[in-house]
Amino acid sequence: MTATIDDPRVIEFDVRTDEMLVNMGPQHPSTHGVLRLVLRTDGEIVSEVTPHIGYLHRCAEKIGENLTPRQWIPYTDRMDYLAGMNMNLGWSLAVEKLMKYEPPEKGRHLRVIISEMGRIASHLVGMGAYGLDLGSFSPFLYAFREREKILDLFEEACGARLTYSYLTVGGATADLPPGWLEKCSAFLDQFEPLIAEYHTLLTTNAIFVKRAAGIGLLSPEMAISYGTSGPVLRGSGVDHDLRRDGEEIYTAMYEGYAFEVIVEKNGHYPKDHKYPQIPSDAVLGDCWHRFYVRMLEVIQSIDLVRQAIEYYSTATGNYGEPVKLNQKLPVGEAYLETEAPRGQMGFYLVSDGSPIPWRTRARSSSFCNLSVTGPLCAGCLIADVPAIVGSLDIVMGEIDR
Amino acid sequence: MSGQAFVDQLKQKFGDKISGANLENVDPWIEVTPEGIVEVCQYLRDEPSLAFDYLNSITAVDYLHTDEKKAAKAEWEPHLEVVYHLFSMQHKHSLVLKVMLPRWQNDEVGNLPQLDTVSMIWATADWHERELYDLLGVEFIDHPNMRRILCPEDWVGHPLRKDYEMPLEYHGIRGR
């Protein structure tokens, strides 16, 4: 029997697709520079995603076994290069935990100011770049415009714009310069009303919602099993933030501060009355929720910095005394995780009593967050892959270390 | 839950598979034998009063002095320690487990030590174990994809071992 156009078998034959392996990256913009994703596709449907990492591997852990903790601080900057301050803090606290050192009152508040400003800067990039991944260019520019102002403030405090090495073991390398606090407050006052702009451009934008809502569902059980952390974990509705639930030495930094963990509770985020409500297509644990947690955390950080400025200006004493470069470490081992912008950044060090640690280890949040890409992308469309990878807000420097 | 009570509970349950503990350290740790690691981990996750559902990290430390003088003075025999950091979302407590392994299986140099995988207990262990295999050379039995993760697949050696020597050349690229 000859087939005709009316025969459904012909149509089926014509549009049949073959299975194909597609390489996305390492240079594809949606893969953040140095990530290679191998997709197994059938037409537009992705059946399997395998991330390949290691393009940036700089052997930071090996270098850490040949340098003293204070000498290693610049290497932590280069891990999560969008939140260098928070990396400095994580490593300093891990070393301080081993040394049983407690920074003075003023140094504690200084660290809150600096690390929360770092969080704002990092979330601005995460948010702006995510907009770019989904085809929206303007928010990216606006986010960088605001981030520049934070970098200006950081530059004034420590002289660097990207790799700060400012917070260090025993405190900070210097006190905040005179007049810095006023500039910081002025920035916050100017920045806060602008967030409404981002909400108009992204959060409630119909195209953005269509592309992010209901995509890449991550259940709370899976989020915990895969060891995800930060906004990825909280976007799945798991109420966990190390600033509240972490170890004593880290939570002591936030003692006396009023803040609520940003996580959805029965359809309501805390204190979000001013900001847009959840769109009807969004499901808990999807890309939109991960993005929204980040947006609300920016507002929370602004609030925290304001409180810290208050505390800092009334605190007495010193901002801390950095330990000597070749200070001997006590024998033992310590592991500490802190809440960096992208999630829980853990540092582990083993010491045999010499000034140089026997072993240093960095467990990064993005490493675990990225490992969930495979299961999240199974069965989605090719166009959803950048949406999912972007919503995890990974920084490759932190994964490859 | 802390300290001695916890060690006693585990000892009662698993007997000789809990081979030691150090409660003096900044982070107290418990030592498990290589044979018992899967069983103990399964129990730690499933027992409701412990509920260690979150695996922070798996890493290892290489104990080897490359310097002979220092090696003679050292208080330990050369070995590898695999370290597990666990956390419970529900109870907000953490735990450190350690497994001691020989540097080489059966003392044959080049023969990697082996350990059972825990990737079916915590999904995140999959990548952590691959990284450990890549950088420190521990093979995980029954791991779904035991391949290098950070280094290229044809890389020789395991860079975080203390006696690792940097290759002088890789695919025609001079190292130094």
XYZ file of C-alpha atoms in Angstrom:
577
model
C 0.000 0.000 0.000
C 1.415 3.370 -0.945
C 1.341 5.931 1.781
C -0.506 9.192 1.216
C -0.433 12.439 3.077
C -3.706 11.515 4.756
C -2.114 8.450 6.211
C -1.137 9.204 9.815
C 1.883 6.903 9.503
C 3.502 9.264 7.025
C 3.112 12.210 9.286
C 4.592 10.215 12.101
C 7.519 9.242 9.927
C 8.140 12.823 8.842
C 8.322 14.382 12.280
C 10.079 11.550 14.029
C 13.136 12.730 15.920
C 16.314 10.914 16.733
C 18.082 10.812 20.007
C 20.990 13.206 20.012
C 23.849 14.161 22.288
C 24.187 17.933 22.573
C 27.075 19.707 24.241
C 26.075 22.890 26.020
C 29.145 24.817 27.020
C 31.828 25.237 28.273
C 31.591 28.611 26.533
C 27.829 28.911 26.318
C 26.646 32.025 28.211
C 23.970 30.104 30.067
C 26.550 27.753 31.524
C 28.369 30.560 33.303
C 31.592 30.287 31.400
C 33.261 27.047 32.340
C 30.581 24.429 32.814
C 29.947 21.768 30.213
C 26.576 20.085 30.117
C 26.039 17.009 27.989
C 22.373 16.724 27.114
C 20.728 13.603 25.745
C 17.826 14.990 23.747
C 14.977 13.706 21.685
C 13.720 16.650 19.677
C 13.179 19.396 22.217
C 12.857 17.038 25.162
C 15.897 16.488 27.356
C 16.077 13.026 28.826
C 19.386 13.228 30.621
C 21.834 15.947 31.671
C 25.370 15.276 32.788
C 27.369 18.218 34.131
C 31.127 18.102 33.611
C 33.185 20.286 35.899
C 36.827 20.901 36.617
C 37.728 23.476 33.962
C 38.798 25.975 36.615
C 40.454 23.570 39.035
C 43.195 25.559 40.733
C 44.241 23.115 43.459
C 43.295 25.511 46.259
C 43.220 22.722 48.826
C 46.725 21.577 47.965
C 47.991 25.154 48.171
C 46.321 25.456 51.571
C 48.535 22.644 52.824
C 51.594 24.732 52.057
C 50.502 28.118 53.422
C 49.502 29.409 56.837
C 45.802 30.199 57.332
C 46.279 33.929 56.925
C 48.304 33.439 53.781
C 45.520 31.290 52.369
C 42.888 34.044 52.772
C 43.504 35.442 49.236
C 42.806 31.975 47.809
C 39.399 31.889 49.483
C 38.575 35.148 47.675
C 39.029 33.374 44.388
C 36.658 30.560 45.205
C 33.373 32.406 45.182
C 34.629 35.499 43.417
C 31.235 37.181 43.613
C 31.153 37.006 47.398
C 34.797 37.174 48.426
C 33.976 38.776 51.749
C 31.783 35.862 52.807
C 34.484 33.370 51.843
C 37.062 35.260 53.935
C 34.662 35.155 56.832
C 33.995 31.413 56.516
C 37.662 30.483 56.557
C 38.509 32.950 59.337
C 35.768 31.545 61.539
C 36.887 27.952 60.917
C 40.433 28.832 61.978
C 39.125 30.801 64.942
C 37.042 27.808 65.951
C 40.189 25.697 66.088
C 42.097 28.437 67.943
C 39.129 29.064 70.255
C 39.388 32.777 69.539
C 36.497 35.183 69.860
C 36.610 38.558 68.102
C 35.654 41.621 70.152
C 32.186 43.192 70.038
C 33.044 45.835 67.499
C 34.707 43.357 65.147
C 31.628 41.157 65.276
C 29.347 43.970 64.087
C 31.874 45.017 61.464
C 31.747 41.477 60.101
C 27.967 41.555 59.939
C 27.995 44.830 58.003
C 30.589 43.601 55.533
C 29.261 40.094 54.984
C 25.663 41.228 54.555
C 26.751 43.865 52.044
C 28.587 41.051 50.277
C 25.371 39.071 50.226
C 23.482 41.964 48.619
C 26.167 42.353 45.954
C 26.178 38.638 45.231
C 22.406 38.310 45.044
C 22.285 41.294 42.697
C 24.518 39.426 40.270
C 22.581 36.203 40.764
C 19.316 37.974 40.115
C 20.548 40.071 37.191
C 22.305 37.173 35.488
C 19.231 35.023 35.927
C 17.188 37.641 34.118
C 19.785 37.560 31.365
C 19.581 33.750 31.169
C 15.867 34.109 30.552
C 16.291 36.818 27.944
C 15.751 39.983 29.936
C 18.658 42.376 29.563
C 17.792 45.563 31.461
C 17.635 44.129 35.002
C 21.181 42.850 34.473
C 22.410 46.386 33.836
C 20.440 47.821 36.735
C 21.760 45.145 39.089
C 25.332 45.880 38.080
C 24.739 49.620 38.506
C 23.799 49.026 42.149
C 26.534 46.467 42.694
C 29.132 48.995 41.540
C 28.150 51.234 44.436
C 28.694 48.409 46.908
C 32.070 47.701 45.302
C 32.938 51.387 45.694
C 32.212 51.064 49.392
C 34.335 47.924 49.629
C 37.141 49.591 47.731
C 37.139 52.417 50.224
C 37.279 49.953 53.119
C 40.024 47.659 51.853
C 41.346 48.874 48.511
C 40.087 46.021 46.349
C 36.980 45.596 44.248
C 36.757 41.840 43.776
C 39.319 39.966 45.853
C 39.197 41.673 49.185
C 41.095 39.594 51.785
C 39.552 42.047 54.213
C 38.041 39.900 56.938
C 40.815 37.777 58.307
C 41.706 35.443 61.140
C 41.266 37.435 64.333
C 39.073 40.216 62.960
C 39.625 42.418 59.941
C 42.791 43.814 58.398
C 41.710 47.377 59.242
C 38.883 49.349 60.757
C 36.258 50.997 58.568
C 37.462 54.404 57.363
C 35.868 57.537 58.826
C 32.650 58.527 57.094
C 32.132 55.053 55.666
C 29.042 54.304 57.732
C 27.260 57.453 56.530
C 27.965 56.542 52.908
C 26.738 53.029 53.534
C 23.500 54.272 55.094
C 23.011 56.697 52.220
C 23.443 53.845 49.756
C 20.892 51.679 51.546
C 18.333 54.500 51.614
C 18.805 55.081 47.918
C 18.844 51.378 47.006
C 15.830 50.097 48.903
C 13.091 51.813 46.836
C 14.752 50.575 43.627
C 13.991 46.960 44.477
C 10.392 47.593 43.415
C 11.848 48.180 39.933
C 13.343 44.686 39.839
C 10.044 43.233 40.934
C 8.277 44.969 38.063
C 10.888 43.865 35.558
C 11.278 40.271 36.696
C 9.236 38.890 39.566
C 5.836 39.813 38.159
C 6.808 39.962 34.505
C 4.514 37.588 32.592
C 7.290 36.206 30.385
C 9.608 35.687 33.322
C 6.888 33.925 35.318
C 6.055 31.673 32.350
C 9.669 30.634 32.016
C 10.479 30.169 35.688
C 7.286 29.094 37.423
C 6.613 25.386 37.668
C 9.996 24.502 36.100
C 12.662 22.375 37.771
C 10.739 21.158 40.782
C 12.955 20.230 43.710
C 11.143 18.475 46.523
C 12.270 19.168 50.115
C 13.371 15.536 50.608
C 15.464 15.642 47.461
C 16.908 19.019 48.403
C 18.112 17.616 51.715
C 19.359 14.347 50.272
C 21.406 16.168 47.634
C 22.887 18.444 50.279
C 21.686 21.631 48.618
C 21.778 24.778 50.693
C 21.036 28.477 50.732
C 18.242 29.884 48.560
C 17.991 26.564 46.681
C 17.130 24.722 49.888
C 14.866 27.446 51.247
C 13.163 27.784 47.866
C 12.006 24.204 48.420
C 10.415 25.205 51.696
C 13.034 23.812 54.101
C 13.326 26.162 57.046
C 17.068 26.172 57.578
C 19.479 29.070 57.784
C 22.852 28.776 59.463
C 22.653 32.355 60.694
C 19.991 31.016 63.051
C 20.653 27.252 63.177
C 24.410 27.110 62.708
C 27.154 26.526 65.181
C 27.604 28.682 68.234
C 30.649 30.532 66.947
C 28.758 31.654 63.840
C 25.336 32.375 65.360
C 27.069 34.436 68.079
C 27.814 36.941 65.315
C 24.084 37.544 64.834
C 23.209 37.639 68.515
C 20.779 40.438 69.285
C 19.775 40.913 65.640
C 16.128 40.719 64.675
C 15.605 38.732 61.492
C 13.366 36.000 60.183
C 14.520 33.173 57.920
C 13.175 33.691 54.406
C 11.168 30.604 53.619
C 7.645 30.063 52.440
C 5.245 29.186 55.231
C 1.864 28.016 53.965
C 1.792 30.366 51.042
C 3.248 33.360 52.865
C 6.764 34.624 53.009
C 7.494 36.590 56.159
C 7.035 40.358 55.979
C 6.386 40.391 52.255
C 3.289 42.572 52.255
C 4.997 45.301 50.306
C 6.213 42.947 47.630
C 4.372 40.980 44.966
C 2.491 37.852 45.884
C 3.301 34.423 44.509
C 1.911 33.985 40.951
C -0.680 31.280 40.555
C 1.517 29.019 38.344
C 4.416 28.930 40.794
C 4.861 25.712 42.747
C 6.999 25.430 45.853
C 10.512 24.299 44.899
C 10.483 25.663 41.342
C 12.879 28.132 39.721
C 10.638 31.086 40.524
C 10.711 30.340 44.257
C 14.491 30.035 44.307
C 14.694 33.417 42.605
C 12.167 34.999 44.945
C 13.970 33.817 48.088
C 17.050 35.610 46.793
C 15.088 38.797 46.163
C 13.653 38.800 49.672
C 17.047 38.069 51.175
C 18.361 41.282 49.675
C 15.730 43.202 51.626
C 16.528 41.226 54.749
C 20.230 41.990 54.397
C 19.495 45.712 54.064
C 17.647 45.481 57.349
C 20.520 43.563 58.973
C 23.131 46.066 57.796
C 21.069 48.922 59.236
C 20.923 47.166 62.580
C 24.640 46.392 62.450
C 25.529 50.020 61.717
C 23.571 50.998 64.815
C 25.384 48.423 66.964
C 28.773 49.172 65.484
C 28.638 52.900 66.106
C 27.786 52.400 69.775
C 30.160 49.472 70.435
C 33.357 50.191 72.291
C 36.787 48.585 71.979
C 38.749 47.390 68.982
C 37.665 45.894 65.660
C 39.924 42.887 66.377
C 43.574 42.076 66.151
C 44.656 39.969 63.166
C 46.785 37.040 64.281
C 50.404 36.846 63.183
C 51.032 35.505 59.707
C 52.923 32.516 61.077
C 50.914 31.970 64.223
C 51.154 28.356 65.432
C 47.882 26.440 65.344
C 46.725 24.168 68.162
C 46.710 20.422 67.438
C 43.304 19.199 66.343
C 40.763 19.573 63.611
C 37.740 21.768 63.058
C 34.942 21.974 60.524
C 32.694 24.982 60.206
C 29.946 25.941 57.803
C 28.726 29.469 57.296
C 25.790 30.824 55.358
C 27.382 32.334 52.257
C 25.074 33.917 49.639
C 24.947 30.710 47.594
C 24.505 28.408 50.531
C 26.512 26.683 53.164
C 30.229 27.073 52.682
C 32.191 24.667 54.823
C 35.879 24.798 55.697
C 37.738 21.959 57.359
C 41.252 22.109 58.655
C 43.493 19.613 60.365
C 46.478 20.836 62.279
C 49.477 18.963 63.672
C 50.655 21.914 65.746
C 52.732 23.727 63.145
C 51.712 27.088 61.619
C 50.741 25.355 58.370
C 47.607 23.189 58.399
C 48.119 19.512 57.643
C 44.988 19.474 55.515
C 42.587 22.159 54.327
C 39.320 21.421 52.675
C 36.617 23.611 51.193
C 33.168 22.123 50.812
C 31.297 24.477 48.583
C 27.597 25.084 48.323
C 27.554 25.332 44.531
C 29.194 21.907 44.243
C 26.233 20.256 45.938
C 23.698 22.585 44.318
C 24.983 21.720 40.857
C 24.848 17.977 41.496
C 21.065 18.241 41.522
C 20.984 19.496 37.898
C 20.746 15.996 36.419
C 17.570 14.938 38.240
C 16.012 18.417 37.861
C 16.476 18.557 34.101
C 15.210 15.062 33.284
C 12.191 15.455 31.026
C 12.347 19.218 30.559
C 12.738 21.204 27.337
C 16.121 22.399 26.081
C 15.083 26.008 26.745
C 14.404 25.091 30.373
C 17.956 23.918 30.994
C 19.400 27.472 31.249
C 16.440 28.417 33.438
C 17.191 25.580 35.836
C 20.968 25.989 35.900
C 20.586 29.753 36.308
C 18.163 29.388 39.188
C 20.783 27.431 41.141
C 23.010 30.545 40.928
C 26.274 28.633 40.766
C 29.759 30.094 40.682
C 32.192 27.754 39.016
C 35.196 28.993 40.963
C 33.618 27.603 44.068
C 32.865 24.229 42.511
C 36.291 23.577 41.033
C 38.236 25.374 43.746
C 22.809 14.320 72.182
C 26.497 14.351 72.825
C 29.682 12.680 73.904
C 29.968 9.434 75.760
C 26.242 8.596 75.855
C 26.152 8.667 72.089
C 29.240 6.484 71.710
C 27.794 3.982 74.199
C 24.525 3.814 72.293
C 26.297 3.122 69.020
C 28.654 0.609 70.664
C 25.722 -1.284 72.087
C 24.075 -1.423 68.695
C 27.102 -2.170 66.547
C 29.683 -3.622 68.928
C 33.135 -3.873 67.414
C 32.191 -1.867 64.351
C 32.617 1.267 66.466
C 36.352 1.066 66.894
C 37.139 4.260 68.767
C 36.278 7.846 69.543
C 37.892 11.162 70.364
C 35.654 13.368 72.463
C 38.378 15.889 73.352
C 38.676 17.426 69.904
C 36.934 20.675 68.925
C 34.582 18.524 66.868
C 34.324 15.168 68.686
C 34.553 12.247 66.307
C 33.673 8.561 66.270
C 35.663 5.930 64.439
C 33.885 3.244 62.425
C 35.465 0.201 60.791
C 35.377 0.054 56.971
C 33.036 -2.978 57.126
C 30.488 -1.181 59.281
C 30.239 2.201 57.558
C 27.125 1.533 55.448
C 25.253 -0.105 58.308
C 26.110 2.677 60.754
C 25.242 5.429 58.263
C 21.912 3.791 57.449
C 21.104 3.636 61.154
C 22.191 7.230 61.768
C 19.857 8.449 59.050
C 16.839 6.258 59.794
C 16.742 6.250 63.599
C 14.214 9.020 64.442
C 16.056 10.228 67.542
C 19.214 10.822 65.445
C 17.865 11.598 61.950
C 21.151 12.604 60.340
C 19.498 13.370 57.020
C 22.001 15.924 55.747
C 25.509 15.022 54.654
C 27.743 18.081 54.755
C 30.893 16.651 53.345
C 33.021 13.590 52.810
C 36.717 14.142 52.687
C 39.934 12.390 53.592
C 43.252 13.222 55.171
C 46.493 11.593 54.105
C 48.794 10.871 57.007
C 52.248 10.423 55.564
C 55.489 12.242 56.236
C 57.509 12.405 53.075
C 60.477 13.478 55.170
C 62.188 10.443 56.732
C 63.287 12.204 59.904
C 59.776 13.428 60.593
C 58.324 10.042 59.727
C 60.499 8.388 62.381
C 59.170 10.812 65.014
C 55.516 10.592 64.016
C 53.117 8.981 66.461
C 51.096 7.294 63.754
C 51.674 4.785 61.009
C 51.022 6.158 57.502
C 47.321 5.829 56.692
C 44.286 7.554 55.181
C 41.395 8.867 57.229
C 38.040 9.284 55.516
C 35.960 11.885 57.359
C 32.165 12.216 57.189
C 30.426 15.353 58.490
C 26.742 14.788 59.204
C 23.971 17.121 60.273
C 20.371 16.658 61.295
C 17.854 19.169 59.950
C 15.302 18.141 62.539
C 17.379 18.063 65.714
C 20.044 20.568 64.626
C 22.927 18.430 65.824
C 26.012 17.292 63.985
C 28.371 14.367 64.040
C 31.774 13.454 62.647
C 32.549 9.909 61.561
C 35.961 8.610 60.642
C 37.124 5.530 58.811
C 40.783 4.516 58.866
C 42.108 3.004 55.665
C 45.550 1.778 54.642
C 47.281 3.986 52.092
C 47.438 1.046 49.697
C 45.318 -2.078 49.636
C 47.324 -5.087 50.938
C 50.410 -2.845 51.069
C 50.845 -3.124 47.303
C 51.792 0.332 46.061
C 49.384 1.429 43.326
C 46.546 -0.694 44.637
C 43.910 1.804 45.816
C 42.156 1.216 49.152
C 38.459 0.402 48.911
C 35.433 1.450 50.903
C 31.687 0.897 50.534
C 29.740 3.766 49.027
C 27.037 5.598 50.982
C 25.559 7.267 47.885
C 22.320 5.294 48.226
C 21.853 6.795 51.711
C 22.594 10.418 50.822
C 22.468 11.359 47.143
C 25.092 14.067 47.640
C 27.668 11.407 48.578
C 27.861 10.512 44.887
C 29.852 13.596 43.914
C 31.782 13.824 47.159
C 33.015 10.268 46.743
C 33.996 10.917 43.168
C 36.006 13.926 44.293
C 37.635 11.870 47.003
C 38.534 9.170 44.501
C 39.930 11.771 42.131
C 42.036 13.737 44.594
C 42.981 11.207 47.254
C 42.614 7.820 45.606
C 39.993 5.898 47.541
C 37.848 3.542 45.496
C 34.197 3.243 46.439
C 32.613 -0.163 45.974
C 29.219 -0.142 44.191
C 29.483 3.554 43.362
C 27.293 4.246 40.280
C 29.920 6.269 38.409
C 33.431 5.906 39.810
C 35.274 8.326 37.534
C 37.429 11.384 38.001
C 35.478 14.593 38.479
C 37.882 17.551 38.748
C 40.962 16.253 36.932
C 40.871 15.016 33.329
C 40.065 11.337 32.968
C 43.558 10.407 31.807
C 45.298 12.211 34.665
C 47.854 10.100 36.487
C 47.967 9.995 40.276
C 45.892 11.500 43.038
C 46.984 15.093 43.685
C 46.072 15.512 47.354
C 48.223 12.614 48.487
C 51.267 13.811 50.351
C 53.703 11.906 48.147
C 52.126 13.070 44.877
C 54.536 14.438 42.347
C 53.423 16.932 39.762
C 53.893 15.516 36.242
C 56.446 17.418 34.208
C 54.360 17.274 31.085
C 50.721 16.693 30.199
C 49.730 16.196 26.542
C 52.754 18.152 25.392
C 52.186 21.033 27.831
C 55.247 21.679 29.936
C 54.512 21.970 33.640
C 57.613 23.822 34.717
